[in-house]
mmCIF file of C-alpha atoms and ligand atoms in Angstrom:
data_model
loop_
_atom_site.group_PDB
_atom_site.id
_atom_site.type_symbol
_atom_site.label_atom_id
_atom_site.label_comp_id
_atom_site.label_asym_id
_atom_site.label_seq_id
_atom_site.Cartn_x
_atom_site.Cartn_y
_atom_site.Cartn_z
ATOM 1 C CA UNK A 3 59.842 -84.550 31.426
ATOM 2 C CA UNK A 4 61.837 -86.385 28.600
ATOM 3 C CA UNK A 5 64.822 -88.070 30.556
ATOM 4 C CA UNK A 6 67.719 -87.177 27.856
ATOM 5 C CA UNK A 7 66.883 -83.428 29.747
ATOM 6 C CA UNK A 8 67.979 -84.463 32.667
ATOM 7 C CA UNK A 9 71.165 -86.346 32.047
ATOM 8 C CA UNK A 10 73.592 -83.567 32.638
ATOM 9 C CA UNK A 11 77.518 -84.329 34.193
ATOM 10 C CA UNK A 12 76.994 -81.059 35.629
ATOM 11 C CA UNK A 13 74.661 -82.561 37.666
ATOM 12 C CA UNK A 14 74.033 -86.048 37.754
ATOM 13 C CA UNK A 15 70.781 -87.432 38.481
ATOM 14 C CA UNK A 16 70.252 -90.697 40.474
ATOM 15 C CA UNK A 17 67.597 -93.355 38.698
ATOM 16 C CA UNK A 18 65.972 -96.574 40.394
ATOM 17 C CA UNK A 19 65.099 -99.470 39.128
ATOM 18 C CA UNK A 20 62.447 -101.570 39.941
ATOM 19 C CA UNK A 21 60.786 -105.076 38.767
ATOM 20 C CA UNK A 22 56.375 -105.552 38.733
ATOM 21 C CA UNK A 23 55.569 -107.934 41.601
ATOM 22 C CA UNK A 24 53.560 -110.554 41.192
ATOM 23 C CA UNK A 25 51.022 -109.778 43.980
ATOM 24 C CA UNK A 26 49.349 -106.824 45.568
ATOM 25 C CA UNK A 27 51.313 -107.638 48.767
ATOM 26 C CA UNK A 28 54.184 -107.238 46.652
ATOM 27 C CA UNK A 29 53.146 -104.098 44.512
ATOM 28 C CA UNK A 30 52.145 -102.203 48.333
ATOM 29 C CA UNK A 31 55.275 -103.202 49.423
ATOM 30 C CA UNK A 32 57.000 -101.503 46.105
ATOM 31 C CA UNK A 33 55.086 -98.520 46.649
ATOM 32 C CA UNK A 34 56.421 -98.028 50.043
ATOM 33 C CA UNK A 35 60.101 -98.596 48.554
ATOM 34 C CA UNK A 36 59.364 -95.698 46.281
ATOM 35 C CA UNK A 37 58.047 -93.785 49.040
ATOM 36 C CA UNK A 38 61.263 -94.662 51.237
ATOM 37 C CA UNK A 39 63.540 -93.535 48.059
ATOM 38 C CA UNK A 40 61.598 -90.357 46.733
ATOM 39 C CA UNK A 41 63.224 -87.728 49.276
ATOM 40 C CA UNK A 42 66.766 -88.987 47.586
ATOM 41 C CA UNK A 43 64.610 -86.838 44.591
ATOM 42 C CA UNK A 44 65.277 -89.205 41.520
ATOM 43 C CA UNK A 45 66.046 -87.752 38.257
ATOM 44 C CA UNK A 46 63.423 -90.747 36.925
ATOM 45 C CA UNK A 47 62.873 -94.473 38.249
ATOM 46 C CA UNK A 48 61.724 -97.201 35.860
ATOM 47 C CA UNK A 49 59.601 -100.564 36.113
ATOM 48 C CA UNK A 50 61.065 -103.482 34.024
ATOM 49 C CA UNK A 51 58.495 -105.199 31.688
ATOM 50 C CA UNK A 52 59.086 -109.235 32.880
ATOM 51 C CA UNK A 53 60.589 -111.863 31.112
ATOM 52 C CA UNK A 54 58.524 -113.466 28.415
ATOM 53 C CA UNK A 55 56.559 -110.075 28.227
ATOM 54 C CA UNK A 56 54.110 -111.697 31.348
ATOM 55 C CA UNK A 57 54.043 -108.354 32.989
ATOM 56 C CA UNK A 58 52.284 -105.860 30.072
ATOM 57 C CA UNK A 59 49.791 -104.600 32.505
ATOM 58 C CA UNK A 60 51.388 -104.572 35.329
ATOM 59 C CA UNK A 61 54.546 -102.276 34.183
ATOM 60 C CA UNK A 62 51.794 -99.708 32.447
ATOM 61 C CA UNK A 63 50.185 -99.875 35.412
ATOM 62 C CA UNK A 64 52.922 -98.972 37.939
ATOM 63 C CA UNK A 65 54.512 -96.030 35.487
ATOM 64 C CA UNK A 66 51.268 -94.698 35.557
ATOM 65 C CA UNK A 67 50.447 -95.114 39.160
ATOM 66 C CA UNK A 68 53.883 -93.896 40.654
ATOM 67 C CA UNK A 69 54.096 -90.865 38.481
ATOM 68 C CA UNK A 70 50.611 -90.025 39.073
ATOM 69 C CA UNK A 71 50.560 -90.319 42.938
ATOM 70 C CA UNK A 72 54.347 -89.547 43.611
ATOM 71 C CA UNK A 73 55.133 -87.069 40.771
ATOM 72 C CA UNK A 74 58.208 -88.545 40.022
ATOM 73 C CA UNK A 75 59.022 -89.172 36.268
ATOM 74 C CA UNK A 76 58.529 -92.841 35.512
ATOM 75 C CA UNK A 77 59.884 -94.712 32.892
ATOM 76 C CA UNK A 78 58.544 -97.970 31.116
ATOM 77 C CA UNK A 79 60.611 -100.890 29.852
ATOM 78 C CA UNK A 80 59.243 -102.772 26.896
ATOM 79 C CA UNK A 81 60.832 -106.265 25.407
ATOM 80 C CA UNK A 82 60.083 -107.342 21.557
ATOM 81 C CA UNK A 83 59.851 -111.222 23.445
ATOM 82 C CA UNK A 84 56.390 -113.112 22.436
ATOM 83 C CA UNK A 85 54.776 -109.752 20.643
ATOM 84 C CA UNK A 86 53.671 -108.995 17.422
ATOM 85 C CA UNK A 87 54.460 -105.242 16.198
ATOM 86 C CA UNK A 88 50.407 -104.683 16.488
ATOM 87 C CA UNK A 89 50.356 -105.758 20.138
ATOM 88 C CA UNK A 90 53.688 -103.323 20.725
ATOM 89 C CA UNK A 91 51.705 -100.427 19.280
ATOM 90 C CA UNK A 92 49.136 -100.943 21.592
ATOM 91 C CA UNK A 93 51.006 -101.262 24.838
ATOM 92 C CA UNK A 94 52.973 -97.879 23.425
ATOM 93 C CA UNK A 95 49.257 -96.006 22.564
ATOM 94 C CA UNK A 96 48.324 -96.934 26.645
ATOM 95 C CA UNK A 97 51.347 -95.899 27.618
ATOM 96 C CA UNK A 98 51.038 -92.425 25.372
ATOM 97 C CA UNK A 99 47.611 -92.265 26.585
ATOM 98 C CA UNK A 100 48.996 -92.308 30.297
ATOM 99 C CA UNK A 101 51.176 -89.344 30.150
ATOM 100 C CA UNK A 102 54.248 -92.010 30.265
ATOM 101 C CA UNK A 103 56.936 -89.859 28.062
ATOM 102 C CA UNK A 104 59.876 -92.178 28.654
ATOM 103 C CA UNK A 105 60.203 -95.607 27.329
ATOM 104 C CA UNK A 106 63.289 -98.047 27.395
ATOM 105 C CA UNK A 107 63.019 -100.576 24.544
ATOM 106 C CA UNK A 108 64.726 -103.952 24.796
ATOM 107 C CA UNK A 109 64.707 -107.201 22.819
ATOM 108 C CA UNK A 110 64.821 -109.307 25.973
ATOM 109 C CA UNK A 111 66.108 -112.407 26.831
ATOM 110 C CA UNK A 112 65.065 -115.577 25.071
ATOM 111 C CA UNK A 113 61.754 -117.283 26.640
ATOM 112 C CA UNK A 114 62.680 -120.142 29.100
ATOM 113 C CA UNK A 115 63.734 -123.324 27.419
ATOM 114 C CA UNK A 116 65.270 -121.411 24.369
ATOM 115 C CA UNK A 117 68.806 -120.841 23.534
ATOM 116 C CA UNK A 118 68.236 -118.617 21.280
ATOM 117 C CA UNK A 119 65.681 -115.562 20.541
ATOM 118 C CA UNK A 120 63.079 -116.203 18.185
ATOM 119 C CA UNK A 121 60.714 -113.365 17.271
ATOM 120 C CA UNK A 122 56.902 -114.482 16.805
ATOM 121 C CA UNK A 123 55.945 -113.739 13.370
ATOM 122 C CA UNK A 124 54.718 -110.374 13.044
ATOM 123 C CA UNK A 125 57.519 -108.728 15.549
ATOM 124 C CA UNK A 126 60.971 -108.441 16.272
ATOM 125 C CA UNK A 127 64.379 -109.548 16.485
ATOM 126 C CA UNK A 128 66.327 -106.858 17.850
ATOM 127 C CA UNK A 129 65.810 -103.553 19.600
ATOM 128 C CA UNK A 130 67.410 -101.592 16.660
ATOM 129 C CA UNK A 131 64.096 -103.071 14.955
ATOM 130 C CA UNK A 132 61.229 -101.643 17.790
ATOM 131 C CA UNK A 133 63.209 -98.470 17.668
ATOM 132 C CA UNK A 134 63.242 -97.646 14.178
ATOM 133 C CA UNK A 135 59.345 -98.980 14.393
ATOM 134 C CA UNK A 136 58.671 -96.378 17.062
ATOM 135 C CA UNK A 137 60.286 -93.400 15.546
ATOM 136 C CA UNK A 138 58.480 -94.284 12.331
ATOM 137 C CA UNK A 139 55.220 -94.280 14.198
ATOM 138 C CA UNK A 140 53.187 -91.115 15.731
ATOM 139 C CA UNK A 141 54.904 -91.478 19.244
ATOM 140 C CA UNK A 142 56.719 -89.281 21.046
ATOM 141 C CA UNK A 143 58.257 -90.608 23.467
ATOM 142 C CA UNK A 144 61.984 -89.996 24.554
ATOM 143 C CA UNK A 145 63.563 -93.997 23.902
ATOM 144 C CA UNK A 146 66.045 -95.170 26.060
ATOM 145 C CA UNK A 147 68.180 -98.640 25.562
ATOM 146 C CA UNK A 148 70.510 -101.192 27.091
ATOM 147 C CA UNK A 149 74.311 -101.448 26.421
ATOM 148 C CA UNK A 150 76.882 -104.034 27.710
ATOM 149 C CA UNK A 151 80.221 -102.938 28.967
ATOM 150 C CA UNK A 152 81.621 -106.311 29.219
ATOM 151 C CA UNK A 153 79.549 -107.464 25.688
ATOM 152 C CA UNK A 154 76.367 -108.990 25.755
ATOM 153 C CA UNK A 155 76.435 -112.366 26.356
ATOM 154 C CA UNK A 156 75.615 -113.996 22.977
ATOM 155 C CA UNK A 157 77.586 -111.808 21.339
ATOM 156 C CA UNK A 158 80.878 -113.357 19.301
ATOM 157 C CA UNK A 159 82.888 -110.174 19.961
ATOM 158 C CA UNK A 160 82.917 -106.556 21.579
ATOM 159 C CA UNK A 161 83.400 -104.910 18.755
ATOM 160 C CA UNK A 162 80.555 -106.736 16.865
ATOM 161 C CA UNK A 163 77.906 -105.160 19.888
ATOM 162 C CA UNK A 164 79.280 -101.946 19.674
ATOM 163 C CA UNK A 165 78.781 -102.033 15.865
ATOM 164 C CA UNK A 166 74.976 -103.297 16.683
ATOM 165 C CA UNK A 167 74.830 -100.774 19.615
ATOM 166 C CA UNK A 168 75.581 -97.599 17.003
ATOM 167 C CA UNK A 169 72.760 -98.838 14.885
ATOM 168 C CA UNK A 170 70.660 -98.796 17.687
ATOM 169 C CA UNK A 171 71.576 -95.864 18.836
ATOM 170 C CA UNK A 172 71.196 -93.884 14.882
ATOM 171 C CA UNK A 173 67.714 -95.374 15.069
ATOM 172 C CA UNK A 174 66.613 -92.948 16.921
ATOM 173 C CA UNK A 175 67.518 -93.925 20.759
ATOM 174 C CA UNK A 176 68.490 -90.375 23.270
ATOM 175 C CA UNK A 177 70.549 -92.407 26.003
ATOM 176 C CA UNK A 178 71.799 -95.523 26.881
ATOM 177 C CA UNK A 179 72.294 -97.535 30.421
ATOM 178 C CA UNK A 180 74.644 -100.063 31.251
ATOM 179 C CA UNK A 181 74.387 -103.075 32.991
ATOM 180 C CA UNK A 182 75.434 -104.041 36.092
ATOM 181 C CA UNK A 183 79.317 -103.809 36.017
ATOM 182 C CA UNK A 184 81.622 -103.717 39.887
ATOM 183 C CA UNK A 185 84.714 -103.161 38.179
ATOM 184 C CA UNK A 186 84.742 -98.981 37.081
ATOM 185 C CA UNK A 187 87.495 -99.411 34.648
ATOM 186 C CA UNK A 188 84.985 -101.562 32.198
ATOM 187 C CA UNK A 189 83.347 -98.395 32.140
ATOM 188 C CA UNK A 190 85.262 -95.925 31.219
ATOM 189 C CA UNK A 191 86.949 -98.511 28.627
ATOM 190 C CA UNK A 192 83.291 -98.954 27.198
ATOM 191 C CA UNK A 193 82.707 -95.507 27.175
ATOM 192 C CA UNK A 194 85.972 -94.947 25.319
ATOM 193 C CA UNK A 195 85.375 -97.056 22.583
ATOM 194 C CA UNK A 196 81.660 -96.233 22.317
ATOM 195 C CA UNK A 197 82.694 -92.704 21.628
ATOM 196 C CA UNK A 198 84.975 -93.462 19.098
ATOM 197 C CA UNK A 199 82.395 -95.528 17.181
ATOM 198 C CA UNK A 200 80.490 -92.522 16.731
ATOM 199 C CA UNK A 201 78.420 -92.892 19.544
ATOM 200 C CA UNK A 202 77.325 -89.788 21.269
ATOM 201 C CA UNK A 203 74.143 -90.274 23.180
ATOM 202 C CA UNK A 204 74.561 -90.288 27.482
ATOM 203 C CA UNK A 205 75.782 -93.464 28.378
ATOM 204 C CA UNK A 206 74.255 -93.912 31.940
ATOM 205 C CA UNK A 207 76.349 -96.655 34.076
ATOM 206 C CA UNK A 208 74.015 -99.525 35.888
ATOM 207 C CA UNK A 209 74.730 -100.099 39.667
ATOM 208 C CA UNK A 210 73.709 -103.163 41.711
ATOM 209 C CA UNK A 211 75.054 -102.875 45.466
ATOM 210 C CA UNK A 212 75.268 -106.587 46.411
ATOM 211 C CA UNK A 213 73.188 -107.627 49.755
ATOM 212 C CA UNK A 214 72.707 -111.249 48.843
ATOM 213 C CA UNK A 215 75.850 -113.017 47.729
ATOM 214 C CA UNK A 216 74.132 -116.116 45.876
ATOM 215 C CA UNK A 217 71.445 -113.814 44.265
ATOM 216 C CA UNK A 218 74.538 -111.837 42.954
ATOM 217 C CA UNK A 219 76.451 -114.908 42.108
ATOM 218 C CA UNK A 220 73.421 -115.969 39.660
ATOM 219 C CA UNK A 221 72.589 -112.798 38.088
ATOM 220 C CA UNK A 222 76.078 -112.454 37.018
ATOM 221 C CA UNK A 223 76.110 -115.885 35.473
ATOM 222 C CA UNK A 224 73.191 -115.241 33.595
ATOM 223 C CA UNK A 225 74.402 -111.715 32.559
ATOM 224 C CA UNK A 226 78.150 -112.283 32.358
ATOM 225 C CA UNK A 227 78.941 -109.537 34.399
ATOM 226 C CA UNK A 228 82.583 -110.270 36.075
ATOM 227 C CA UNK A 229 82.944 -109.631 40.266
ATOM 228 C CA UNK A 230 86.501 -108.527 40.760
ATOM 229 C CA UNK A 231 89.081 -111.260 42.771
ATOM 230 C CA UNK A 232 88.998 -109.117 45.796
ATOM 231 C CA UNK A 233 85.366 -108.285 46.417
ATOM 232 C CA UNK A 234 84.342 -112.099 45.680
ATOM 233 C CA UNK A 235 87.361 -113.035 48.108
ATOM 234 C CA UNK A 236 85.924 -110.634 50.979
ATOM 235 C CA UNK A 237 82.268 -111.894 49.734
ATOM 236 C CA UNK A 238 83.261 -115.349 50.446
ATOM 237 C CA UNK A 239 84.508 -114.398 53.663
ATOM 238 C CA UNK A 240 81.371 -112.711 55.191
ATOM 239 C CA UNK A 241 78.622 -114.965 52.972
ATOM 240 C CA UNK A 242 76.950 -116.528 56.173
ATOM 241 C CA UNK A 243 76.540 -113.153 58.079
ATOM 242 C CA UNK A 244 74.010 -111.234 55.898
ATOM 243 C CA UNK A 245 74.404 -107.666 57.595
ATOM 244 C CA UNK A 246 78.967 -108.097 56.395
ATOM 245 C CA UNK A 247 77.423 -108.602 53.352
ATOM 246 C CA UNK A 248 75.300 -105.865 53.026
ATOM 247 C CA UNK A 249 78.037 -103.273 54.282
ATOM 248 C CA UNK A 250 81.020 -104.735 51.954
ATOM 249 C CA UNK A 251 77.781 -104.048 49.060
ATOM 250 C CA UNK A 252 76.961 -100.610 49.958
ATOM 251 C CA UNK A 253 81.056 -100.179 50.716
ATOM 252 C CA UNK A 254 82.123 -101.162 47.196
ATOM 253 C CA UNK A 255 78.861 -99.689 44.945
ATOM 254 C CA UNK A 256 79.847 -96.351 47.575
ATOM 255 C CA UNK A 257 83.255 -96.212 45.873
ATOM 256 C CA UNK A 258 82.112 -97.057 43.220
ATOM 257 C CA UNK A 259 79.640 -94.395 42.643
ATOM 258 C CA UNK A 260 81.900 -91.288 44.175
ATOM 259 C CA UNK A 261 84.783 -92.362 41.013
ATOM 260 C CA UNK A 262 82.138 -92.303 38.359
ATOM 261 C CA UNK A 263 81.121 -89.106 39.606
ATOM 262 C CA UNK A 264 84.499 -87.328 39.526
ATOM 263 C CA UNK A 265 85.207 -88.754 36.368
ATOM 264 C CA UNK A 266 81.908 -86.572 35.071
ATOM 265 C CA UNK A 267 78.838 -89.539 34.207
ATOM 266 C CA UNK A 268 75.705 -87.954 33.286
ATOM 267 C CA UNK A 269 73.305 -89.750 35.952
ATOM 268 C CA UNK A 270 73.764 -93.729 37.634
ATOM 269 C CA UNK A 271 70.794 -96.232 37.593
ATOM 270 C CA UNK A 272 70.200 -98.278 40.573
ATOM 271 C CA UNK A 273 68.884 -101.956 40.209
ATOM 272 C CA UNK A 274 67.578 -101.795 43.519
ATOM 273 C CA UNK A 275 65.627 -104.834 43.453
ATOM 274 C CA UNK A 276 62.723 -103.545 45.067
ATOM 275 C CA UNK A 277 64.595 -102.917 47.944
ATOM 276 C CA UNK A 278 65.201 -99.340 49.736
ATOM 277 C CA UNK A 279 67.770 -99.787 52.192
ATOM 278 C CA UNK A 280 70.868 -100.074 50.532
ATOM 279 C CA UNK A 281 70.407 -97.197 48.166
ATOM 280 C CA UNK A 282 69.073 -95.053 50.232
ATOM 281 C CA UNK A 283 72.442 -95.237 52.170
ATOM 282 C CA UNK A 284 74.893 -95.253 49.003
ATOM 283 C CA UNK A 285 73.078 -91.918 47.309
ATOM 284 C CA UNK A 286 72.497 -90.474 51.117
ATOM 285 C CA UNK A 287 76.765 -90.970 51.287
ATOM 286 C CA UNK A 288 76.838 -89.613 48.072
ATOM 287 C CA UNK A 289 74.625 -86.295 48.187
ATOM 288 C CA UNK A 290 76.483 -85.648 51.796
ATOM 289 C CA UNK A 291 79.684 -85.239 49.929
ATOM 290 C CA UNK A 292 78.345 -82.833 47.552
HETATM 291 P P1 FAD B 16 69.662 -106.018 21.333
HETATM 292 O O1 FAD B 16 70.200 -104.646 21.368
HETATM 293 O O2 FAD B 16 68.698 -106.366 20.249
HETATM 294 O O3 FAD B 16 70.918 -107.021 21.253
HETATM 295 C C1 FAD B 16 70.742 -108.410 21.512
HETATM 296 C C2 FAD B 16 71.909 -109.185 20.896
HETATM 297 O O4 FAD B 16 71.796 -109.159 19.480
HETATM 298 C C3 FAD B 16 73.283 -108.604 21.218
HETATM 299 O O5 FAD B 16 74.187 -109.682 21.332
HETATM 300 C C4 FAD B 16 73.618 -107.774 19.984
HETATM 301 O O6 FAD B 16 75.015 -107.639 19.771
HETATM 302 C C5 FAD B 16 72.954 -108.593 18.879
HETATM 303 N N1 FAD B 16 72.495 -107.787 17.747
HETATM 304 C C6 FAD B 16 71.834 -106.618 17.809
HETATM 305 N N2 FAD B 16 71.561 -106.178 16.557
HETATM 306 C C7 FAD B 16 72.058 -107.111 15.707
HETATM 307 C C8 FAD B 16 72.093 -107.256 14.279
HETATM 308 N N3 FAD B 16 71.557 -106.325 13.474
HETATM 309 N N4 FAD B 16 72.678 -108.366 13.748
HETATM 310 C C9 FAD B 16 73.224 -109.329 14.538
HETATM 311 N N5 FAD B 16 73.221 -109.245 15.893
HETATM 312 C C10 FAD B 16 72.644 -108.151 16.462
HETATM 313 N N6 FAD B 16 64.995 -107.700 30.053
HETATM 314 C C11 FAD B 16 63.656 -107.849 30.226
HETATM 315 O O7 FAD B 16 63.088 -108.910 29.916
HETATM 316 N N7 FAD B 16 62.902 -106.809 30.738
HETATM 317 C C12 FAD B 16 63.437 -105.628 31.081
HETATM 318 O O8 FAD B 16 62.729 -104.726 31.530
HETATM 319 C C13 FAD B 16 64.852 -105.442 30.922
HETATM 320 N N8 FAD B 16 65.451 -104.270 31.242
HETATM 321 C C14 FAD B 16 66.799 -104.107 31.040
HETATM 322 C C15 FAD B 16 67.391 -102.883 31.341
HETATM 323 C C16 FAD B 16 68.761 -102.683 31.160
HETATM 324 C C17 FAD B 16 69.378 -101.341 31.496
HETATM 325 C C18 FAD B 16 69.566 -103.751 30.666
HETATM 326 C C19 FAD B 16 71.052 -103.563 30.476
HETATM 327 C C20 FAD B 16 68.986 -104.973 30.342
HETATM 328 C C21 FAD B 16 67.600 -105.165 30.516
HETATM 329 N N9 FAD B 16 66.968 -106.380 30.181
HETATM 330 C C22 FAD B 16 65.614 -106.533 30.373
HETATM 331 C C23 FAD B 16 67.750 -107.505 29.647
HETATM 332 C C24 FAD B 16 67.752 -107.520 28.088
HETATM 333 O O9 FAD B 16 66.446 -107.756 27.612
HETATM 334 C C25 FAD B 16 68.697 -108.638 27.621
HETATM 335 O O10 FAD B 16 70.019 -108.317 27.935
HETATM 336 C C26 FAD B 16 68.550 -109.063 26.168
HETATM 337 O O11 FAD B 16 69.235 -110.296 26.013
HETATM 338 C C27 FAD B 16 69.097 -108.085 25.140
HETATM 339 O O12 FAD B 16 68.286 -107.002 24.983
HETATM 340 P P2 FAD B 16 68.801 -105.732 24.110
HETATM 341 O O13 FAD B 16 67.688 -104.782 24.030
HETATM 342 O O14 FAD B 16 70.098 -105.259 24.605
HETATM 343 O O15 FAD B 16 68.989 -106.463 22.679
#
């Protein structure tokens, strides 16, 4: 099933995210996440492809085993970082070969160490680049893509993203997702603007409920994602009882969630860390409303 079918306002589908551990403790212990989350029937989940492009097999490997053994549509992420366009065709041709019809195509961060992204010689240095590469090749594939309410952070302006986001968008991408954001009304401001630049593909919002305050904390300086005065106030508050945490998390990304729905967005993409728990209680509120 090509994802862009299923991103409807008229009814939403909920999307989890998960990362490629680094051990088979870690990849059983995934599988029983997805297990745990798969009555909340996801529209799609997706495996990230890991920093520095270490995880090639491992994300092929998980699409292919979860929507094998689970049936549920599985989506790949794949990062220009440390590949040449050769080596990018190949990890596409497995991923064709695998029945994976869903890819989301990133640049990635720079590699540790570097300030700024360098592409090896032979590959890329955006994503506008791997999409246009991937439309121009035999593939398939429906092509998702990341978008940054708040700006991405090496960015010298909003608008100046945006601009780069339509390009990426005209070369051939169906949807975007956002990430991370607790504050709605950078949102709907985002989704504004990206609309009136032309911009017409499904803009899916990003949710992280918090249940760690530090891991939170970090993320959001690395992704520039702003926590709102009041929820880092009560965060502060309850940050040495881990269970106050959790429930002021699952509280705000609850909220959070019901006002995106009402105000009509096409699906919302958990970062769920690997972690069932907390999701399975926000989209188990938010199904029992409906
Ligand atoms: P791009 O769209 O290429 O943009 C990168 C920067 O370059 C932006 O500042 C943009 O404004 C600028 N830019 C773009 N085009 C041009 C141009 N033509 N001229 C000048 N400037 C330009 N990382 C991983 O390593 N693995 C993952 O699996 C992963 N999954 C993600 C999923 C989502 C939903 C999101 C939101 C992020 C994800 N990331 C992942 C992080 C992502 O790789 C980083 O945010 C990365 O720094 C940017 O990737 P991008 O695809 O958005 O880059």
């Amino acid at each position: 099933m090509k994802i862009r079918n299923c991103l409807n306002p008229s009814k939403p589908s909920f999307s989890f995210e998960f990362f490629p551990p680094k051990t088979d403790a870690g990849v059983a212990s995934l599988l029983r996440t997805v297990e745990e989350l798969a009555p909340l029937e996801p529209g799609f989940v997706s495996v990230t492809y890991g920093a520095g492009g270490s995880t090639r097999d491992r994300t092929v490997d998980l699409v292919t085993h979860i929507k094998e053994k689970t049936g549920i549509e599985a989506m790949a992420h794949l990062t220009c970082v440390g590949h040449t366009r050769d080596e990018l065709r190949d990890v596409l041709r497995r991923l064709d070969a695998a029945g994976i019809e869903n890819v989301l195509l990133l640049r990635g961060d720079p590699p540790q160490g570097q300030t700024t992204f360098e592409p090896v010689p032979g590959g890329f240095r955006y994503a506008e680049e791997l999409v246009r590469f991937v439309r121009e090749e035999d593939f398939n594939f429906c092509l998702g893509g990341a978008c940054y309410p708040e700006g991405h952070v090496e960015t010298a302006s909003r608008e100046d993203d945006l601009k780069h986001l339509k390009a990426k968008v005209d070369a051939g991408m169906d949807f975007v997702v956002t990430q991370l954001f607790f504050d709605n009304a950078f949102y709907f401001d985002f989704v504004e603007r990206a609309r009136r630049a032309g911009i017409n593909v499904p803009i899916v919002p990003g949710i992280m409920p918090i249940t760690n305050y530090e891991q939170v904390q970090r993320f959001t300086r690395m992704c520039g994602a702003t926590v709102p005065m009041r929820l880092a106030l009560q965060m502060e508050r309850v940050k040495d009882q881990p269970d106050a945490v959790v429930q002021l998390g699952v509280a705000h990304a609850t909220v959070q969630c019901m006002e995106l729905l009402a105000r009509g967005v096409p699906g919302i993409h958990f970062y769920t860390l690997n972690k069932s728990p907390a999701t399975r209680m926000i989209v188990g509120a938010l199904k029992g409303r409906s």
